[in-house]
Amino acid sequence: MKVFERLSRLDRRVIFLLVALAVIVPMVVPLNLPVDITKPVKRVYEMVESLPEGSVVLISTDYDPGSEAELYPATEAFIEHCFRRNLKIYLMGLWPAGSELGNIALNKIAQVYNKKYGEDFINIGYRPGGAVMLLSLGRNFGDVVKVDYQGIPVDSFPLGRKVKSAHDLALVMTFSAGDPGILHWIIYFHARYGVPICGATTAIMAPQQYPYLSSGQLVGLLGGLKGAAEYETLVNKRGRGLRGMDSQSIVHLLLVGFIALGNVILLYQRRRR
Amino acid sequence: MKVILPLLIVFVCGFYMLITFFIPAKFAQSSAQMLQLWYQGVAAFFVFIGIFNLIKINVDRIQRRLKDWEYSIILLSFLGIMLGAGFIGGRDSRLFLYLFENFQVPLGATMFSLLAFFVASASFRAFRAKTPEATLLLIAAVLVMIGRIPLGYLLWHKFPDLVEWIMRVPNTAAKRGILFGIDLGLLSMALRVLLGIERSYMGGGEK
């Protein structure tokens, strides 16, 4: 069959073009597909809902612009949920660019909810040192965090004086794209100091976190853009997560189609031999 | 002495940190805390070493006119511009934020997004049921891909539950096995480093 022979030599640029169309078209013509809610995402939401007003949540944005498309929508949705519930936010990042991305989201949403810097939220910026830094942070917050991201002493803020050790934190939420990231928080922060950990990871990292979800070391998980879209649905906010799911749906279908076609060609080639 | 001194530092600091983990006494905890703070100081220097190394490699590339040396000029120029913007106006300045949001973020996102195109090409050419194991992997991958999108839910409302089961049971079992293997390897490597058997971190382990 000539068709299969031609397809087996298909120019990769044709595949690239189809992928580009599968991404762009649903952005121009939204399908508004409904998003189902999975248990790991619901657990994050319920955890935030269960915290009393005024509790301090530490958000760690441990990613860079490469993972921004997947993790930034989740960051915004989670911050919005925290502010709605009148929780206090401590923002930091184990990756240099991550703390900047977190800062953008935090300032944007703080303005909407009229939250004050130093009282309702604080940004302590990029913290190098990975695992060792987390161990120190848990033991004595004050020794590790003396100034915020602009160099202002944290003790000069009401919220800065509130957190002295890991035990003053009600929850840690890490938006993680690799190392250092979610695993360090689970191993060095939860195991040692018992602080509940929730996470958001890229889709490719999500399967790695299931052993920790099963063991209870991780309370809940937002996996990739789908996790962000689910969280946006729960907090009733139509953001980039939900908008991106239309494109992701079509691209996934396209990939499944490519896999099927590739295997049909394989079968055909085998029979010919 | 050049070999013995680093080995001694690693041995003493490593085992001291290990021992203090089990000693709740104040002196042990505060000294461990101090060592950890020193480590953070050292870790901060990694950034400087990284920048220094980046400049050195790219200047060398430009001087020797190696392949694609023109890109090194662009990289070094933007490194200088970002550093300048950060030092002059601070991290909250309009210029720094403009450069970050309009250059660094889109460029970083573009690099990662290119993966989608290569994955699509690979799915067509490489993801094939050549063996029973490959077939199993392929079926699981297809199910997860469909179940993780809203269309999967529309096709069959139990699809997400099926995917959740795959992630929670077979995936977790396999991951646990892999994690145990990795962690046992890490433990043995840590002991080898602490005892001075593994010396490659000193640059080849020559005596």
Short mmCIF file of C-alpha atoms in Angstrom, two decimals:
data_model
loop_
_atom_site.label_atom_id
_atom_site.label_comp_id
_atom_site.label_asym_id
_atom_site.label_seq_id
_atom_site.Cartn_x
_atom_site.Cartn_y
_atom_site.Cartn_z
CA MET A 1 0.00 0.00 0.00
CA LYS A 2 1.52 3.21 -1.18
CA VAL A 3 -0.24 5.28 1.49
CA PHE A 4 1.56 3.50 4.36
CA GLU A 5 4.90 3.73 2.60
CA ARG A 6 4.41 7.46 2.13
CA LEU A 7 3.28 7.91 5.71
CA SER A 8 6.31 6.04 7.04
CA ARG A 9 8.48 8.67 5.35
CA LEU A 10 6.32 11.57 6.57
CA ASP A 11 8.27 14.81 6.91
CA ARG A 12 8.51 15.79 10.56
CA ARG A 13 7.61 19.36 9.63
CA VAL A 14 4.10 18.16 8.78
CA ILE A 15 3.83 16.73 12.31
CA PHE A 16 5.11 20.01 13.76
CA LEU A 17 2.54 21.96 11.75
CA LEU A 18 -0.32 19.74 12.96
CA VAL A 19 0.82 20.18 16.59
CA ALA A 20 0.98 23.95 16.13
CA LEU A 21 -2.56 23.98 14.72
CA ALA A 22 -3.79 21.73 17.54
CA VAL A 23 -2.46 24.27 20.05
CA ILE A 24 -3.50 27.48 18.31
CA VAL A 25 -6.99 26.67 16.98
CA PRO A 26 -8.59 25.84 20.39
CA MET A 27 -7.10 29.10 21.74
CA VAL A 28 -8.85 31.08 19.01
CA VAL A 29 -12.05 29.02 19.15
CA PRO A 30 -12.45 27.85 22.80
CA LEU A 31 -14.23 24.54 23.32
CA ASN A 32 -14.88 25.20 27.05
CA LEU A 33 -14.62 21.52 27.92
CA PRO A 34 -15.72 20.57 31.46
CA VAL A 35 -12.94 19.55 33.84
CA ASP A 36 -13.39 16.64 36.27
CA ILE A 37 -11.89 16.95 39.75
CA THR A 38 -9.42 14.30 40.89
CA LYS A 39 -8.83 13.31 44.52
CA PRO A 40 -5.26 14.67 44.93
CA VAL A 41 -6.43 18.13 43.77
CA LYS A 42 -9.52 18.05 45.95
CA ARG A 43 -7.33 17.26 48.95
CA VAL A 44 -5.29 20.44 48.40
CA TYR A 45 -8.49 22.47 48.22
CA GLU A 46 -9.94 20.83 51.33
CA MET A 47 -6.68 21.37 53.22
CA VAL A 48 -6.80 25.12 52.53
CA GLU A 49 -10.51 25.21 53.42
CA SER A 50 -9.80 23.49 56.73
CA LEU A 51 -7.25 26.08 57.91
CA PRO A 52 -8.48 28.70 60.37
CA GLU A 53 -8.33 32.37 59.27
CA GLY A 54 -4.95 33.97 59.92
CA SER A 55 -2.98 30.73 59.57
CA VAL A 56 0.39 31.12 57.87
CA VAL A 57 0.91 29.26 54.59
CA LEU A 58 4.40 29.06 53.15
CA ILE A 59 4.40 29.05 49.35
CA SER A 60 7.60 28.01 47.64
CA THR A 61 7.81 28.70 43.90
CA ASP A 62 10.50 26.22 42.90
CA TYR A 63 10.39 26.57 39.13
CA ASP A 64 11.66 28.72 36.30
CA PRO A 65 10.16 30.25 33.14
CA GLY A 66 10.53 26.87 31.38
CA SER A 67 7.76 25.43 33.54
CA GLU A 68 5.85 28.67 33.87
CA ALA A 69 3.12 27.57 31.45
CA GLU A 70 2.20 24.64 33.68
CA LEU A 71 2.86 26.00 37.16
CA TYR A 72 2.07 29.71 37.07
CA PRO A 73 -1.72 29.22 36.60
CA ALA A 74 -1.70 26.92 39.63
CA THR A 75 0.29 29.51 41.60
CA GLU A 76 -2.26 32.23 40.89
CA ALA A 77 -5.25 30.00 41.69
CA PHE A 78 -3.72 28.85 44.98
CA ILE A 79 -2.74 32.38 46.12
CA GLU A 80 -6.24 33.59 45.27
CA HIS A 81 -7.76 30.80 47.35
CA CYS A 82 -5.49 31.66 50.32
CA PHE A 83 -6.38 35.35 50.21
CA ARG A 84 -10.10 34.58 49.93
CA ARG A 85 -9.79 32.46 53.06
CA ASN A 86 -7.85 35.31 54.80
CA LEU A 87 -4.73 33.21 55.25
CA LYS A 88 -1.28 34.80 55.62
CA ILE A 89 1.28 34.03 52.94
CA TYR A 90 5.02 33.62 53.24
CA LEU A 91 6.51 33.38 49.74
CA MET A 92 9.95 32.03 48.88
CA GLY A 93 11.72 30.15 46.10
CA LEU A 94 14.35 27.45 45.92
CA TRP A 95 14.96 28.53 42.29
CA PRO A 96 16.10 32.11 41.57
CA ALA A 97 13.56 32.87 38.83
CA GLY A 98 10.81 31.08 40.74
CA SER A 99 10.69 33.66 43.48
CA GLU A 100 10.29 36.38 40.81
CA LEU A 101 7.39 34.53 39.17
CA GLY A 102 5.77 33.98 42.56
CA ASN A 103 6.23 37.66 43.36
CA ILE A 104 4.44 38.69 40.16
CA ALA A 105 1.45 36.46 41.01
CA LEU A 106 1.42 37.51 44.67
CA ASN A 107 1.47 41.26 43.99
CA LYS A 108 -1.16 40.93 41.26
CA ILE A 109 -3.65 39.06 43.44
CA ALA A 110 -2.84 41.00 46.63
CA GLN A 111 -3.99 44.18 44.87
CA VAL A 112 -7.31 42.58 43.95
CA TYR A 113 -7.96 41.50 47.56
CA ASN A 114 -6.50 44.67 49.10
CA LYS A 115 -3.88 42.77 51.09
CA LYS A 116 -0.98 44.59 52.75
CA TYR A 117 2.68 43.67 52.45
CA GLY A 118 4.15 42.69 55.81
CA GLU A 119 0.75 42.13 57.38
CA ASP A 120 -0.96 39.67 55.05
CA PHE A 121 1.95 38.50 52.94
CA ILE A 122 5.68 38.65 52.81
CA ASN A 123 8.25 37.59 50.22
CA ILE A 124 11.58 36.30 51.51
CA GLY A 125 12.85 35.68 47.97
CA TYR A 126 15.31 33.14 46.65
CA ARG A 127 16.90 30.90 49.27
CA PRO A 128 19.92 28.89 48.13
CA GLY A 129 21.12 25.70 49.81
CA GLY A 130 18.40 23.15 49.01
CA ALA A 131 18.07 20.38 51.59
CA VAL A 132 20.44 21.90 54.14
CA MET A 133 18.65 25.24 53.98
CA LEU A 134 15.28 23.54 54.55
CA LEU A 135 16.63 21.75 57.63
CA SER A 136 17.86 25.07 59.05
CA LEU A 137 14.66 26.83 58.07
CA GLY A 138 12.53 24.32 59.93
CA ARG A 139 14.63 24.44 63.05
CA ASN A 140 15.05 28.18 63.33
CA PHE A 141 13.28 30.39 60.84
CA GLY A 142 14.78 33.55 62.29
CA ASP A 143 18.39 32.42 61.78
CA VAL A 144 17.84 31.69 58.11
CA VAL A 145 15.36 34.43 57.24
CA LYS A 146 16.61 37.76 58.51
CA VAL A 147 15.59 39.95 55.59
CA ASP A 148 12.92 39.87 52.89
CA TYR A 149 13.61 39.88 49.14
CA GLN A 150 14.32 43.61 49.19
CA GLY A 151 16.71 43.43 52.13
CA ILE A 152 14.23 44.79 54.71
CA PRO A 153 14.48 43.00 58.11
CA VAL A 154 11.53 40.63 58.43
CA ASP A 155 11.27 41.46 62.13
CA SER A 156 10.07 44.93 61.14
CA PHE A 157 6.84 43.39 59.76
CA PRO A 158 4.02 42.00 61.96
CA LEU A 159 3.90 38.82 59.85
CA GLY A 160 7.68 38.48 59.98
CA ARG A 161 7.56 38.35 63.80
CA LYS A 162 4.86 35.67 63.72
CA VAL A 163 6.98 32.86 62.26
CA LYS A 164 9.90 31.62 64.36
CA SER A 165 10.07 27.95 63.38
CA ALA A 166 8.39 25.33 61.19
CA HIS A 167 5.76 24.79 63.87
CA ASP A 168 4.33 28.26 63.17
CA LEU A 169 3.45 27.21 59.62
CA ALA A 170 0.07 25.63 58.99
CA LEU A 171 0.92 24.39 55.50
CA VAL A 172 3.69 24.37 52.91
CA MET A 173 2.67 24.55 49.26
CA THR A 174 5.47 23.97 46.79
CA PHE A 175 5.21 24.64 43.06
CA SER A 176 7.97 22.41 41.87
CA ALA A 177 9.66 21.70 38.55
CA GLY A 178 12.60 19.60 39.71
CA ASP A 179 15.57 19.66 42.02
CA PRO A 180 15.52 21.25 44.60
CA GLY A 181 11.79 21.01 45.00
CA ILE A 182 8.90 18.94 46.25
CA LEU A 183 10.99 15.91 47.27
CA HIS A 184 13.21 18.06 49.48
CA TRP A 185 10.19 19.60 51.17
CA ILE A 186 8.74 16.14 51.86
CA ILE A 187 11.97 14.51 53.00
CA TYR A 188 13.60 17.32 54.94
CA PHE A 189 10.69 19.46 56.08
CA HIS A 190 7.71 17.18 56.59
CA ALA A 191 9.62 14.17 57.91
CA ARG A 192 11.60 16.25 60.41
CA TYR A 193 9.12 18.93 61.48
CA GLY A 194 5.77 17.39 60.60
CA VAL A 195 4.45 20.35 58.58
CA PRO A 196 1.74 19.28 56.09
CA ILE A 197 3.02 19.54 52.52
CA CYS A 198 0.95 20.08 49.38
CA GLY A 199 2.46 20.34 45.94
CA ALA A 200 2.01 21.32 42.35
CA THR A 201 4.34 19.76 39.80
CA THR A 202 4.79 19.56 36.06
CA ALA A 203 2.78 16.73 34.47
CA ILE A 204 5.95 14.76 33.81
CA MET A 205 6.84 14.82 37.52
CA ALA A 206 3.38 13.99 38.85
CA PRO A 207 3.64 10.15 38.69
CA GLN A 208 6.77 10.30 40.88
CA GLN A 209 4.76 11.86 43.71
CA TYR A 210 2.14 9.10 44.04
CA PRO A 211 4.13 7.00 46.55
CA TYR A 212 4.21 10.07 48.82
CA LEU A 213 0.49 10.68 48.31
CA SER A 214 -0.26 7.07 49.23
CA SER A 215 1.90 7.25 52.35
CA GLY A 216 0.29 10.52 53.44
CA GLN A 217 3.59 12.42 53.40
CA LEU A 218 2.07 14.57 50.68
CA VAL A 219 -1.44 15.83 51.46
CA GLY A 220 -2.47 16.69 47.90
CA LEU A 221 -1.10 17.31 44.45
CA LEU A 222 -1.84 19.47 41.41
CA GLY A 223 -0.32 17.62 38.46
CA GLY A 224 0.56 19.78 35.47
CA LEU A 225 -1.82 22.12 33.67
CA LYS A 226 -4.69 19.71 34.34
CA GLY A 227 -4.13 20.11 38.08
CA ALA A 228 -4.16 23.89 37.68
CA ALA A 229 -7.38 23.72 35.64
CA GLU A 230 -9.01 21.52 38.30
CA TYR A 231 -7.99 23.96 41.04
CA GLU A 232 -9.29 26.90 39.01
CA THR A 233 -12.60 25.04 38.70
CA LEU A 234 -12.72 24.49 42.46
CA VAL A 235 -11.98 28.13 43.31
CA ASN A 236 -14.28 29.31 40.51
CA LYS A 237 -11.63 31.26 38.62
CA ARG A 238 -11.32 30.94 34.85
CA GLY A 239 -7.60 31.38 34.29
CA ARG A 240 -4.87 30.13 31.98
CA GLY A 241 -5.20 26.58 33.33
CA LEU A 242 -8.75 26.11 32.11
CA ARG A 243 -8.08 27.95 28.85
CA GLY A 244 -5.07 25.72 28.16
CA MET A 245 -6.99 22.48 28.67
CA ASP A 246 -8.74 22.81 25.30
CA SER A 247 -5.39 22.89 23.50
CA GLN A 248 -4.02 20.10 25.67
CA SER A 249 -7.05 17.93 24.88
CA ILE A 250 -6.57 18.28 21.14
CA VAL A 251 -2.79 17.78 21.33
CA HIS A 252 -3.22 14.62 23.43
CA LEU A 253 -5.74 13.27 20.91
CA LEU A 254 -3.33 14.09 18.10
CA LEU A 255 -0.52 12.25 19.90
CA VAL A 256 -2.74 9.20 20.43
CA GLY A 257 -3.57 9.35 16.71
CA PHE A 258 0.14 9.51 15.83
CA ILE A 259 0.91 6.55 18.10
CA ALA A 260 -1.91 4.51 16.53
CA LEU A 261 -0.82 5.43 13.00
CA GLY A 262 2.82 4.63 13.78
CA ASN A 263 1.80 1.18 15.00
CA VAL A 264 -0.44 0.50 12.00
CA ILE A 265 2.57 1.28 9.78
CA LEU A 266 4.69 -1.08 11.90
CA LEU A 267 2.15 -3.90 11.43
CA TYR A 268 2.01 -3.27 7.70
CA GLN A 269 5.82 -3.34 7.41
CA ARG A 270 5.99 -6.59 9.41
CA ARG A 271 3.43 -8.29 7.16
CA ARG A 272 5.29 -7.23 4.05
CA ARG A 273 8.47 -8.86 5.34
CA MET B 1 48.17 17.29 52.54
CA LYS B 2 46.17 18.44 49.51
CA VAL B 3 44.30 15.12 49.65
CA ILE B 4 44.21 14.46 53.39
CA LEU B 5 42.83 17.88 54.40
CA PRO B 6 39.66 17.77 52.23
CA LEU B 7 39.08 14.14 53.21
CA LEU B 8 39.41 15.07 56.88
CA ILE B 9 36.97 18.00 56.52
CA VAL B 10 34.42 15.76 54.77
CA PHE B 11 34.84 12.97 57.36
CA VAL B 12 34.58 15.23 60.43
CA CYS B 13 31.76 17.48 59.16
CA GLY B 14 29.79 14.59 57.66
CA PHE B 15 29.88 12.36 60.70
CA TYR B 16 29.37 15.31 63.07
CA MET B 17 26.15 16.27 61.25
CA LEU B 18 25.07 12.62 61.31
CA ILE B 19 25.65 12.31 65.05
CA THR B 20 23.98 15.61 65.96
CA PHE B 21 20.83 14.41 64.20
CA PHE B 22 20.37 11.98 67.10
CA ILE B 23 21.50 14.28 69.94
CA PRO B 24 18.78 16.72 71.11
CA ALA B 25 21.22 18.62 73.43
CA LYS B 26 21.37 22.36 72.78
CA PHE B 27 25.11 22.57 72.01
CA ALA B 28 24.79 19.82 69.38
CA GLN B 29 21.78 21.43 67.74
CA SER B 30 23.21 24.96 67.72
CA SER B 31 26.57 23.82 66.32
CA ALA B 32 24.77 21.81 63.61
CA GLN B 33 22.69 24.88 62.83
CA MET B 34 25.87 26.95 62.52
CA LEU B 35 27.39 24.44 60.08
CA GLN B 36 24.20 24.51 58.03
CA LEU B 37 24.32 28.31 57.88
CA TRP B 38 27.93 28.13 56.69
CA TYR B 39 26.80 25.73 53.99
CA GLN B 40 24.26 28.29 52.80
CA GLY B 41 27.05 30.84 52.52
CA VAL B 42 29.02 28.37 50.41
CA ALA B 43 25.92 27.56 48.34
CA ALA B 44 25.46 31.27 47.58
CA PHE B 45 28.97 31.26 46.08
CA PHE B 46 27.85 28.55 43.62
CA VAL B 47 25.89 31.29 41.84
CA PHE B 48 29.07 33.36 41.41
CA ILE B 49 31.01 30.32 40.21
CA GLY B 50 28.20 29.57 37.74
CA ILE B 51 28.21 33.12 36.34
CA PHE B 52 32.03 33.19 36.19
CA ASN B 53 32.07 29.86 34.37
CA LEU B 54 29.37 30.99 31.93
CA ILE B 55 31.34 34.16 31.08
CA LYS B 56 34.63 32.25 30.75
CA ILE B 57 33.22 29.59 28.41
CA ASN B 58 31.41 32.11 26.19
CA VAL B 59 34.30 34.59 25.99
CA ASP B 60 36.52 31.67 24.95
CA ARG B 61 33.93 30.65 22.33
CA ILE B 62 33.88 34.19 20.89
CA GLN B 63 37.67 34.53 20.89
CA ARG B 64 38.16 31.22 19.09
CA ARG B 65 35.22 31.83 16.72
CA LEU B 66 33.76 28.41 17.54
CA LYS B 67 30.47 27.19 15.99
CA ASP B 68 27.53 29.57 16.69
CA TRP B 69 29.82 32.04 18.52
CA GLU B 70 27.42 34.86 17.63
CA TYR B 71 24.89 33.47 20.13
CA SER B 72 27.49 33.83 22.88
CA ILE B 73 27.57 37.59 22.24
CA ILE B 74 23.77 37.77 22.62
CA LEU B 75 23.92 35.67 25.80
CA LEU B 76 26.66 37.77 27.39
CA SER B 77 24.96 41.02 26.36
CA PHE B 78 21.68 40.02 28.00
CA LEU B 79 23.50 38.72 31.07
CA GLY B 80 25.08 42.18 31.41
CA ILE B 81 21.77 43.98 30.77
CA MET B 82 19.87 41.87 33.34
CA LEU B 83 22.64 42.27 35.92
CA GLY B 84 22.75 46.02 35.28
CA ALA B 85 18.97 46.37 35.53
CA GLY B 86 18.96 44.40 38.78
CA PHE B 87 21.82 46.33 40.38
CA ILE B 88 20.70 49.79 39.30
CA GLY B 89 16.95 49.71 39.86
CA GLY B 90 16.56 46.68 42.13
CA ARG B 91 14.45 43.60 41.55
CA ASP B 92 11.20 45.55 41.72
CA SER B 93 12.24 48.17 39.17
CA ARG B 94 10.16 48.57 36.03
CA LEU B 95 13.11 47.87 33.74
CA PHE B 96 14.08 44.63 35.50
CA LEU B 97 10.49 43.37 35.62
CA TYR B 98 9.95 44.37 31.98
CA LEU B 99 13.01 42.39 30.88
CA PHE B 100 12.08 39.44 33.07
CA GLU B 101 8.46 39.25 31.98
CA ASN B 102 9.00 40.01 28.30
CA PHE B 103 12.30 38.27 27.54
CA GLN B 104 13.28 35.67 30.13
CA VAL B 105 9.82 34.21 30.75
CA PRO B 106 8.74 33.83 27.07
CA LEU B 107 12.17 32.51 26.03
CA GLY B 108 12.24 29.97 28.86
CA ALA B 109 8.67 28.90 28.12
CA THR B 110 9.49 28.57 24.41
CA MET B 111 12.46 26.30 25.10
CA PHE B 112 10.29 23.96 27.17
CA SER B 113 7.35 24.14 24.75
CA LEU B 114 9.52 22.87 21.90
CA LEU B 115 9.35 19.52 23.67
CA ALA B 116 5.73 19.14 22.52
CA PHE B 117 6.87 19.09 18.89
CA PHE B 118 9.61 16.54 19.50
CA VAL B 119 7.30 14.35 21.60
CA ALA B 120 4.75 14.38 18.76
CA SER B 121 7.41 13.39 16.24
CA ALA B 122 8.74 10.67 18.57
CA SER B 123 5.24 9.33 19.24
CA PHE B 124 4.83 8.71 15.52
CA ARG B 125 8.26 7.20 14.87
CA ALA B 126 9.47 5.58 18.08
CA PHE B 127 6.51 4.68 20.31
CA ARG B 128 5.82 1.28 18.78
CA ALA B 129 4.59 -2.06 20.12
CA LYS B 130 7.70 -4.04 19.25
CA THR B 131 7.73 -6.24 22.39
CA PRO B 132 5.06 -7.26 24.96
CA GLU B 133 6.59 -4.84 27.52
CA ALA B 134 6.55 -1.99 25.00
CA THR B 135 2.92 -2.81 24.20
CA LEU B 136 1.98 -2.68 27.87
CA LEU B 137 3.73 0.68 28.28
CA LEU B 138 2.05 1.96 25.15
CA ILE B 139 -1.44 0.96 26.29
CA ALA B 140 -0.90 2.51 29.75
CA ALA B 141 0.47 5.72 28.17
CA VAL B 142 -2.49 6.05 25.80
CA LEU B 143 -4.99 5.45 28.62
CA VAL B 144 -3.28 8.04 30.84
CA MET B 145 -3.09 10.57 28.01
CA ILE B 146 -6.79 10.25 27.25
CA GLY B 147 -7.83 10.09 30.89
CA ARG B 148 -5.91 13.25 31.79
CA ILE B 149 -7.87 15.49 29.41
CA PRO B 150 -11.46 16.75 29.61
CA LEU B 151 -12.26 14.89 26.38
CA GLY B 152 -11.48 11.62 28.15
CA TYR B 153 -14.07 12.45 30.80
CA LEU B 154 -16.60 13.26 28.07
CA LEU B 155 -15.88 9.96 26.25
CA TRP B 156 -16.39 7.89 29.40
CA HIS B 157 -16.91 9.47 32.80
CA LYS B 158 -14.97 6.64 34.52
CA PHE B 159 -11.81 7.33 32.48
CA PRO B 160 -10.25 9.65 35.11
CA ASP B 161 -10.87 7.00 37.80
CA LEU B 162 -9.13 4.38 35.68
CA VAL B 163 -6.15 6.71 35.22
CA GLU B 164 -6.10 7.47 38.94
CA TRP B 165 -5.96 3.71 39.62
CA ILE B 166 -3.06 3.26 37.16
CA MET B 167 -1.18 6.09 38.89
CA ARG B 168 -2.02 4.92 42.41
CA VAL B 169 -1.39 1.18 42.06
CA PRO B 170 0.93 -0.06 39.26
CA ASN B 171 2.78 3.26 38.97
CA THR B 172 3.27 3.60 42.73
CA ALA B 173 4.47 -0.01 43.05
CA ALA B 174 7.06 0.49 40.31
CA LYS B 175 8.11 3.89 41.66
CA ARG B 176 8.58 2.49 45.16
CA GLY B 177 10.90 -0.20 43.82
CA ILE B 178 12.91 2.37 41.88
CA LEU B 179 13.02 4.74 44.89
CA PHE B 180 14.28 2.01 47.21
CA GLY B 181 17.02 1.21 44.70
CA ILE B 182 18.01 4.87 44.35
CA ASP B 183 18.01 5.46 48.10
CA LEU B 184 20.12 2.39 48.84
CA GLY B 185 22.55 3.60 46.18
CA LEU B 186 22.59 7.07 47.74
CA LEU B 187 23.28 5.65 51.20
CA SER B 188 26.17 3.56 49.99
CA MET B 189 27.57 6.49 48.00
CA ALA B 190 27.28 8.80 51.03
CA LEU B 191 29.17 6.29 53.17
CA ARG B 192 31.84 5.91 50.49
CA VAL B 193 32.31 9.71 50.36
CA LEU B 194 32.39 10.08 54.16
CA LEU B 195 34.91 7.26 54.54
CA GLY B 196 37.10 8.64 51.77
CA ILE B 197 36.67 5.64 49.46
CA GLU B 198 34.93 7.73 46.78
CA ARG B 199 37.20 10.65 45.84
CA SER B 200 36.02 11.63 42.37
CA TYR B 201 34.57 14.90 43.77
CA MET B 202 38.17 16.03 44.33
CA GLY B 203 38.94 15.75 40.64
CA GLY B 204 39.65 12.16 39.66
CA GLY B 205 40.82 10.73 42.98
CA GLU B 206 44.56 10.81 42.30
CA LYS B 207 46.75 10.19 45.33
#
